[in-house]
């Protein structure tokens, strides 16, 4: 494989609107699903080695490499080799690229994000697996519900949602990914007749009362038997009028409102007083190692829990990882708990119903 003078580049766009430029930097320049291809297209319909572009004496030529679905230039299937020129439209499966002249050192050139096409393929295939972490009731340690999470199993993408959301954020597709995780979790929970309450997350960028009311009304129609609780990060709840309006929408739909990560940053008690939720999740930073904290530290947490409960707000301890932490959280008055001690995130068990004591 030789270095090219790179007079051509391929300009592409995903269905989500992400744009990139791929310099044709080597000859031959291979396109396909196989790891190591110069243009790695991990999407349905693209063969392992789909096509090849090479530099010849009279210019750049493209040839199909025996792909299942063919290579197309300007909507015509390639047979043999075909000379390329700026303005030509290349098609591989459902992906399109425009051939342009290479613009070296142009401030407008965007080099392809290595994850863009893989992310696109994952979104098209909806290649996410809903995971659920149990939430237990401290009164009898029986299952109270689950938090909906998720994992991705797709070649070239990280499995952990945190790393995947970083990629989605760079591609401007964070909300789409959040919606996909949520949709798949609802479908799975409804299909499996999930017991208890299903806690689900909304990103700050998704918090629009009108849009939420429409989307969750559809969820309620699709899954009328699911008991639901929507989690909002504490940073979103500073807009008291908006939260009050949102809470009323949720009440009308029979959905609980949860403030997540309470105590991790800018939490203010005024929001709890003026726009109280149904549940508060105390952040792991307040729970982890609580059995080793001073009596004063524990009494402050106990006072916050007591204040919440007296306001009719259930208190949930998040991130409980040991029996010692669980015992102290129960003594401090928490209503519910979630964490590795009670169960790690996993696909939903095959059978619903009352799970009995969890720990």
Short mmCIF file of C-alpha atoms in Angstrom, two decimals:
data_model
loop_
_atom_site.label_atom_id
_atom_site.label_comp_id
_atom_site.label_asym_id
_atom_site.label_seq_id
_atom_site.Cartn_x
_atom_site.Cartn_y
_atom_site.Cartn_z
CA UNK A 1 0.00 0.00 0.00
CA UNK A 2 1.53 3.31 -1.09
CA UNK A 3 1.05 6.86 0.07
CA UNK A 4 -0.99 8.97 -2.29
CA UNK A 5 -0.65 12.64 -3.10
CA UNK A 6 -4.26 12.72 -1.93
CA UNK A 7 -5.94 14.72 -4.71
CA UNK A 8 -9.35 13.31 -3.75
CA UNK A 9 -11.47 13.09 -0.66
CA UNK A 10 -14.86 11.63 0.15
CA UNK A 11 -17.44 13.78 1.89
CA UNK A 12 -20.15 11.97 3.83
CA UNK A 13 -23.05 12.62 6.14
CA UNK A 14 -24.91 10.32 8.53
CA UNK A 15 -28.70 10.25 8.74
CA UNK A 16 -28.29 12.02 12.08
CA UNK A 17 -26.59 14.96 10.37
CA UNK A 18 -22.97 14.32 11.40
CA UNK A 19 -20.56 15.34 8.62
CA UNK A 20 -17.02 14.29 7.86
CA UNK A 21 -14.31 14.30 5.20
CA UNK A 22 -12.26 11.18 4.40
CA UNK A 23 -8.97 11.88 2.59
CA UNK A 24 -8.05 9.19 0.06
CA UNK A 25 -4.58 8.94 1.54
CA UNK A 26 -3.30 5.56 0.28
CA UNK A 27 -3.45 3.50 -2.87
CA UNK A 28 -5.19 1.13 -2.95
CA UNK A 29 -7.82 2.68 -0.66
CA UNK A 30 -10.09 -0.09 0.67
CA UNK A 31 -13.68 0.33 1.79
CA UNK A 32 -15.61 -2.26 3.82
CA UNK A 33 -16.65 -3.82 7.11
CA UNK A 34 -13.31 -5.50 7.76
CA UNK A 35 -11.17 -4.01 10.51
CA UNK A 36 -8.26 -2.21 8.91
CA UNK A 37 -10.11 -0.92 5.85
CA UNK A 38 -9.21 2.69 5.09
CA UNK A 39 -12.91 3.58 5.19
CA UNK A 40 -14.39 1.26 7.82
CA UNK A 41 -18.15 1.03 7.31
CA UNK A 42 -19.63 -1.17 10.02
CA UNK A 43 -23.20 -0.97 8.76
CA UNK A 44 -25.70 -3.43 7.36
CA UNK A 45 -25.36 -4.11 3.64
CA UNK A 46 -21.61 -3.37 3.39
CA UNK A 47 -19.36 -6.36 2.67
CA UNK A 48 -16.09 -7.09 4.51
CA UNK A 49 -14.06 -5.72 1.61
CA UNK A 50 -16.67 -3.92 -0.43
CA UNK A 51 -14.77 -1.73 -2.88
CA UNK A 52 -11.34 -0.32 -3.65
CA UNK A 53 -10.11 3.01 -5.02
CA UNK A 54 -6.66 3.10 -6.62
CA UNK A 55 -4.47 5.62 -8.35
CA UNK A 56 -3.77 4.89 -12.02
CA UNK A 57 -1.96 6.64 -14.84
CA UNK A 58 -5.11 8.43 -15.98
CA UNK A 59 -6.54 9.26 -12.53
CA UNK A 60 -8.40 7.56 -9.70
CA UNK A 61 -10.51 4.50 -10.38
CA UNK A 62 -12.98 2.58 -8.24
CA UNK A 63 -13.77 -1.11 -8.49
CA UNK A 64 -16.22 -3.34 -6.65
CA UNK A 65 -14.59 -6.22 -4.77
CA UNK A 66 -17.34 -8.78 -5.21
CA UNK A 67 -19.66 -7.13 -2.68
CA UNK A 68 -23.09 -8.61 -2.04
CA UNK A 69 -25.04 -5.41 -2.68
CA UNK A 70 -22.79 -3.71 -5.22
CA UNK A 71 -20.98 -0.38 -5.48
CA UNK A 72 -22.72 2.49 -7.25
CA UNK A 73 -21.40 5.66 -8.90
CA UNK A 74 -24.09 8.23 -9.73
CA UNK A 75 -26.75 5.54 -9.15
CA UNK A 76 -25.15 3.13 -11.65
CA UNK A 77 -23.69 -0.15 -10.49
CA UNK A 78 -19.94 -0.45 -11.04
CA UNK A 79 -18.74 -3.32 -13.25
CA UNK A 80 -15.01 -3.55 -13.71
CA UNK A 81 -13.20 -0.27 -13.00
CA UNK A 82 -14.63 3.23 -13.29
CA UNK A 83 -12.79 6.54 -13.44
CA UNK A 84 -13.76 8.97 -10.68
CA UNK A 85 -14.11 12.73 -10.98
CA UNK A 86 -15.11 15.49 -8.52
CA UNK A 87 -18.86 15.60 -8.03
CA UNK A 88 -19.41 11.86 -8.43
CA UNK A 89 -21.73 10.29 -5.84
CA UNK A 90 -20.57 6.95 -4.41
CA UNK A 91 -23.04 4.60 -2.73
CA UNK A 92 -22.24 1.65 -0.46
CA UNK A 93 -25.45 0.09 0.89
CA UNK A 94 -27.41 3.06 2.33
CA UNK A 95 -24.38 5.37 2.72
CA UNK A 96 -23.51 8.08 0.21
CA UNK A 97 -20.25 9.96 -0.36
CA UNK A 98 -19.44 12.83 -2.68
CA UNK A 99 -16.05 12.81 -4.45
CA UNK A 100 -14.32 16.19 -4.09
CA UNK A 101 -10.84 17.56 -4.65
CA UNK A 102 -8.61 17.31 -1.62
CA UNK A 103 -8.28 20.67 0.18
CA UNK A 104 -5.06 20.37 2.17
CA UNK A 105 -4.77 22.69 5.15
CA UNK A 106 -8.29 24.01 4.64
CA UNK A 107 -9.73 25.29 7.88
CA UNK A 108 -13.08 23.88 6.77
CA UNK A 109 -11.83 20.31 6.38
CA UNK A 110 -13.20 17.90 8.96
CA UNK A 111 -11.35 14.63 9.36
CA UNK A 112 -13.68 11.72 9.97
CA UNK A 113 -14.54 10.91 13.55
CA UNK A 114 -13.39 7.25 13.80
CA UNK A 115 -16.59 6.34 15.65
CA UNK A 116 -19.10 8.17 13.42
CA UNK A 117 -19.96 5.37 11.02
CA UNK A 118 -19.92 2.70 13.71
CA UNK A 119 -22.24 4.83 15.81
CA UNK A 120 -24.49 5.29 12.78
CA UNK A 121 -24.61 1.54 12.21
CA UNK A 122 -25.42 0.92 15.86
CA UNK A 123 -28.27 3.42 15.78
CA UNK A 124 -29.70 1.94 12.56
CA UNK A 125 -29.64 -1.57 14.01
CA UNK A 126 -30.76 -0.39 17.47
CA UNK A 127 -27.93 -2.54 18.79
CA UNK A 128 -28.46 -1.74 22.47
CA UNK A 129 -29.35 -4.17 25.24
CA UNK A 130 -31.51 -2.85 28.09
CA UNK A 131 -30.00 -3.48 31.53
CA UNK A 132 -31.86 -3.07 34.80
CA UNK A 133 -30.51 -2.51 38.30
CA UNK A 134 -32.76 -3.53 41.20
CA UNK A 135 -34.10 -1.05 43.74
CA UNK A 136 -35.21 -2.49 47.08
CA UNK A 137 -37.53 -1.42 49.87
CA UNK A 138 -35.70 -1.16 53.19
CA UNK A 139 -38.79 -2.15 55.16
CA UNK A 140 -38.63 -5.77 54.00
CA UNK A 141 -35.76 -5.86 51.44
CA UNK A 142 -38.20 -6.83 48.73
CA UNK A 143 -37.91 -5.63 45.17
CA UNK A 144 -39.42 -2.17 44.63
CA UNK A 145 -38.41 -1.77 41.00
CA UNK A 146 -35.50 -1.24 38.64
CA UNK A 147 -33.52 1.59 37.10
CA UNK A 148 -33.32 1.27 33.31
CA UNK A 149 -29.75 1.41 32.04
CA UNK A 150 -28.20 -0.17 28.97
CA UNK A 151 -25.20 -1.61 27.20
CA UNK A 152 -24.05 -1.63 23.58
CA UNK A 153 -22.60 -4.68 21.87
CA UNK A 154 -21.32 -3.37 18.56
CA UNK A 155 -17.97 -3.82 16.87
CA UNK A 156 -15.70 -0.85 17.46
CA UNK A 157 -17.85 0.93 20.07
CA UNK A 158 -17.42 0.90 23.86
CA UNK A 159 -19.93 -1.20 25.78
CA UNK A 160 -20.15 1.11 28.79
CA UNK A 161 -22.81 3.83 28.36
CA UNK A 162 -20.61 6.58 29.84
CA UNK A 163 -17.98 6.26 27.11
CA UNK A 164 -20.65 5.86 24.45
CA UNK A 165 -22.41 9.04 25.55
CA UNK A 166 -19.10 10.91 25.21
CA UNK A 167 -18.93 9.79 21.57
CA UNK A 168 -22.59 10.69 21.04
CA UNK A 169 -21.99 14.13 22.55
CA UNK A 170 -19.14 14.82 20.11
CA UNK A 171 -21.38 13.74 17.23
CA UNK A 172 -24.29 15.86 18.44
CA UNK A 173 -26.45 12.75 18.93
CA UNK A 174 -26.62 12.44 22.71
CA UNK A 175 -30.39 12.92 22.86
CA UNK A 176 -30.97 10.32 20.12
CA UNK A 177 -28.92 7.79 22.08
CA UNK A 178 -30.79 8.55 25.29
CA UNK A 179 -34.10 8.08 23.50
CA UNK A 180 -32.98 4.76 22.01
CA UNK A 181 -31.91 3.38 25.40
CA UNK A 182 -35.22 4.46 26.89
CA UNK A 183 -37.37 3.07 24.07
CA UNK A 184 -35.67 -0.33 24.21
CA UNK A 185 -36.01 -0.43 28.01
CA UNK A 186 -39.75 0.35 27.85
CA UNK A 187 -40.28 -2.32 25.20
CA UNK A 188 -38.35 -4.94 27.18
CA UNK A 189 -40.03 -4.11 30.50
CA UNK A 190 -43.47 -4.20 28.89
CA UNK A 191 -42.78 -7.47 27.13
CA UNK A 192 -41.43 -9.12 30.29
CA UNK A 193 -44.20 -7.79 32.55
CA UNK A 194 -41.59 -6.15 34.77
CA UNK A 195 -42.51 -5.98 38.47
CA UNK A 196 -42.32 -2.80 40.51
CA UNK A 197 -41.51 0.71 39.28
CA UNK A 198 -39.28 1.36 36.27
CA UNK A 199 -37.00 4.35 36.89
CA UNK A 200 -35.77 5.99 33.66
CA UNK A 201 -33.49 8.94 32.93
CA UNK A 202 -33.91 12.16 30.98
CA UNK A 203 -30.90 14.22 29.88
CA UNK A 204 -30.96 17.95 30.66
CA UNK A 205 -31.20 18.64 26.93
CA UNK A 206 -34.44 16.64 26.74
CA UNK A 207 -36.29 18.56 29.43
CA UNK A 208 -38.98 20.35 27.48
CA UNK A 209 -42.38 20.07 29.14
CA UNK A 210 -44.41 20.13 25.93
CA UNK A 211 -42.26 17.50 24.19
CA UNK A 212 -42.11 15.30 27.29
CA UNK A 213 -45.88 15.42 27.71
CA UNK A 214 -46.37 14.19 24.13
CA UNK A 215 -43.70 11.47 24.20
CA UNK A 216 -44.66 10.08 27.62
CA UNK A 217 -48.35 10.14 26.76
CA UNK A 218 -47.48 7.81 23.88
CA UNK A 219 -45.44 5.61 26.24
CA UNK A 220 -48.41 5.42 28.58
CA UNK A 221 -50.66 4.37 25.68
CA UNK A 222 -48.16 1.75 24.51
CA UNK A 223 -47.45 0.37 28.00
CA UNK A 224 -50.45 1.16 30.20
CA UNK A 225 -49.51 -1.35 32.92
CA UNK A 226 -45.94 -0.13 33.48
CA UNK A 227 -45.34 1.83 36.67
CA UNK A 228 -42.87 4.58 35.78
CA UNK A 229 -40.61 7.11 37.51
CA UNK A 230 -38.70 9.80 35.59
CA UNK A 231 -35.30 10.83 36.95
CA UNK A 232 -33.97 14.37 36.55
CA UNK A 233 -30.48 15.46 37.51
CA UNK A 234 -30.41 18.03 40.29
CA UNK A 235 -28.92 20.62 37.92
CA UNK A 236 -32.19 20.71 35.95
CA UNK A 237 -34.49 21.39 38.89
CA UNK A 238 -33.50 25.00 39.56
CA UNK A 239 -36.34 26.23 37.33
CA UNK A 240 -39.12 25.87 39.89
CA UNK A 241 -42.08 26.98 37.68
CA UNK A 242 -41.03 24.57 34.93
CA UNK A 243 -40.60 21.69 37.39
CA UNK A 244 -44.04 22.34 38.89
CA UNK A 245 -45.58 22.23 35.43
CA UNK A 246 -43.66 19.09 34.54
CA UNK A 247 -44.65 17.39 37.79
CA UNK A 248 -48.31 18.02 37.06
CA UNK A 249 -47.91 16.51 33.58
CA UNK A 250 -46.31 13.43 35.13
CA UNK A 251 -49.03 13.14 37.79
CA UNK A 252 -51.69 13.20 35.09
CA UNK A 253 -49.88 10.31 33.38
CA UNK A 254 -49.36 8.37 36.60
CA UNK A 255 -45.56 8.81 36.51
CA UNK A 256 -43.43 9.61 39.56
CA UNK A 257 -40.86 12.44 39.56
CA UNK A 258 -37.39 11.67 40.94
CA UNK A 259 -34.53 14.07 41.70
CA UNK A 260 -31.30 12.20 40.94
CA UNK A 261 -27.79 12.71 42.37
CA UNK A 262 -29.01 14.83 45.28
CA UNK A 263 -26.03 16.24 47.16
CA UNK A 264 -23.48 15.83 44.35
CA UNK A 265 -23.22 19.49 43.38
CA UNK A 266 -25.54 22.49 43.38
CA UNK A 267 -28.48 20.95 45.25
CA UNK A 268 -30.54 23.59 47.05
CA UNK A 269 -33.20 22.89 49.61
CA UNK A 270 -35.47 25.58 48.20
CA UNK A 271 -36.34 23.36 45.22
CA UNK A 272 -37.34 20.56 47.58
CA UNK A 273 -39.66 22.94 49.39
CA UNK A 274 -41.15 24.78 46.41
CA UNK A 275 -41.20 21.94 43.86
CA UNK A 276 -41.04 18.67 45.80
CA UNK A 277 -40.58 15.44 43.83
CA UNK A 278 -41.95 12.03 44.74
CA UNK A 279 -38.50 10.51 45.32
CA UNK A 280 -35.00 11.84 46.04
CA UNK A 281 -31.96 9.76 45.14
CA UNK A 282 -29.14 10.63 47.51
CA UNK A 283 -25.88 10.64 45.57
CA UNK A 284 -23.32 7.89 46.03
CA UNK A 285 -20.90 10.47 47.46
CA UNK A 286 -23.16 10.73 50.51
CA UNK A 287 -23.62 6.97 50.81
CA UNK A 288 -20.22 5.46 50.06
CA UNK A 289 -18.37 4.63 53.28
CA UNK A 290 -21.14 6.10 55.41
CA UNK A 291 -20.49 3.50 58.12
CA UNK A 292 -17.05 5.06 58.70
CA UNK A 293 -18.28 8.66 58.82
CA UNK A 294 -18.40 10.68 62.01
CA UNK A 295 -21.58 10.81 64.08
CA UNK A 296 -22.02 14.43 63.00
CA UNK A 297 -21.79 13.51 59.31
CA UNK A 298 -24.30 10.71 59.72
CA UNK A 299 -26.67 12.95 61.65
CA UNK A 300 -26.67 15.52 58.81
CA UNK A 301 -27.64 12.83 56.31
CA UNK A 302 -30.30 11.57 58.73
CA UNK A 303 -31.70 15.10 59.06
CA UNK A 304 -31.95 15.44 55.26
CA UNK A 305 -33.70 12.10 55.03
CA UNK A 306 -36.09 13.05 57.84
CA UNK A 307 -36.86 16.39 56.19
CA UNK A 308 -37.65 14.65 52.91
CA UNK A 309 -39.88 12.05 54.47
CA UNK A 310 -41.80 14.66 56.48
CA UNK A 311 -42.46 16.45 53.17
CA UNK A 312 -43.88 13.24 51.73
CA UNK A 313 -40.78 12.55 49.62
CA UNK A 314 -39.32 9.04 49.61
CA UNK A 315 -35.55 8.86 50.21
CA UNK A 316 -33.44 6.45 48.16
CA UNK A 317 -29.80 5.64 48.96
CA UNK A 318 -27.85 5.20 45.71
CA UNK A 319 -24.59 3.29 45.43
CA UNK A 320 -24.93 0.92 48.39
CA UNK A 321 -22.05 -1.53 47.95
CA UNK A 322 -21.75 -3.36 51.28
CA UNK A 323 -23.86 -4.75 54.09
CA UNK A 324 -22.34 -2.18 56.44
CA UNK A 325 -23.47 0.69 54.21
CA UNK A 326 -26.91 -0.90 53.88
CA UNK A 327 -27.31 -1.31 57.64
CA UNK A 328 -26.38 2.32 58.37
CA UNK A 329 -28.60 3.69 55.57
CA UNK A 330 -31.53 1.74 56.98
CA UNK A 331 -30.82 3.11 60.47
CA UNK A 332 -30.70 6.67 59.06
CA UNK A 333 -34.24 6.29 57.77
CA UNK A 334 -33.85 5.71 54.02
CA UNK A 335 -36.92 4.16 52.38
CA UNK A 336 -35.20 2.54 49.41
CA UNK A 337 -31.74 1.47 48.29
CA UNK A 338 -29.89 0.73 45.07
CA UNK A 339 -26.35 -0.50 44.52
CA UNK A 340 -24.06 -3.43 43.84
CA UNK A 341 -24.85 -4.96 47.24
CA UNK A 342 -28.43 -5.54 46.10
CA UNK A 343 -27.67 -6.28 42.45
CA UNK A 344 -25.61 -5.16 39.50
CA UNK A 345 -27.16 -3.93 36.25
CA UNK A 346 -28.17 -6.92 34.11
CA UNK A 347 -30.75 -7.95 31.52
CA UNK A 348 -34.20 -8.41 33.01
CA UNK A 349 -34.88 -11.93 34.37
CA UNK A 350 -37.07 -14.05 32.12
CA UNK A 351 -39.95 -14.12 34.57
CA UNK A 352 -41.56 -11.18 36.33
CA UNK A 353 -43.51 -11.29 39.57
CA UNK A 354 -42.50 -10.71 43.16
CA UNK A 355 -38.78 -11.33 43.49
CA UNK A 356 -38.94 -11.71 47.27
CA UNK A 357 -36.13 -10.53 49.56
CA UNK A 358 -33.14 -9.27 47.57
CA UNK A 359 -30.49 -9.39 50.28
#
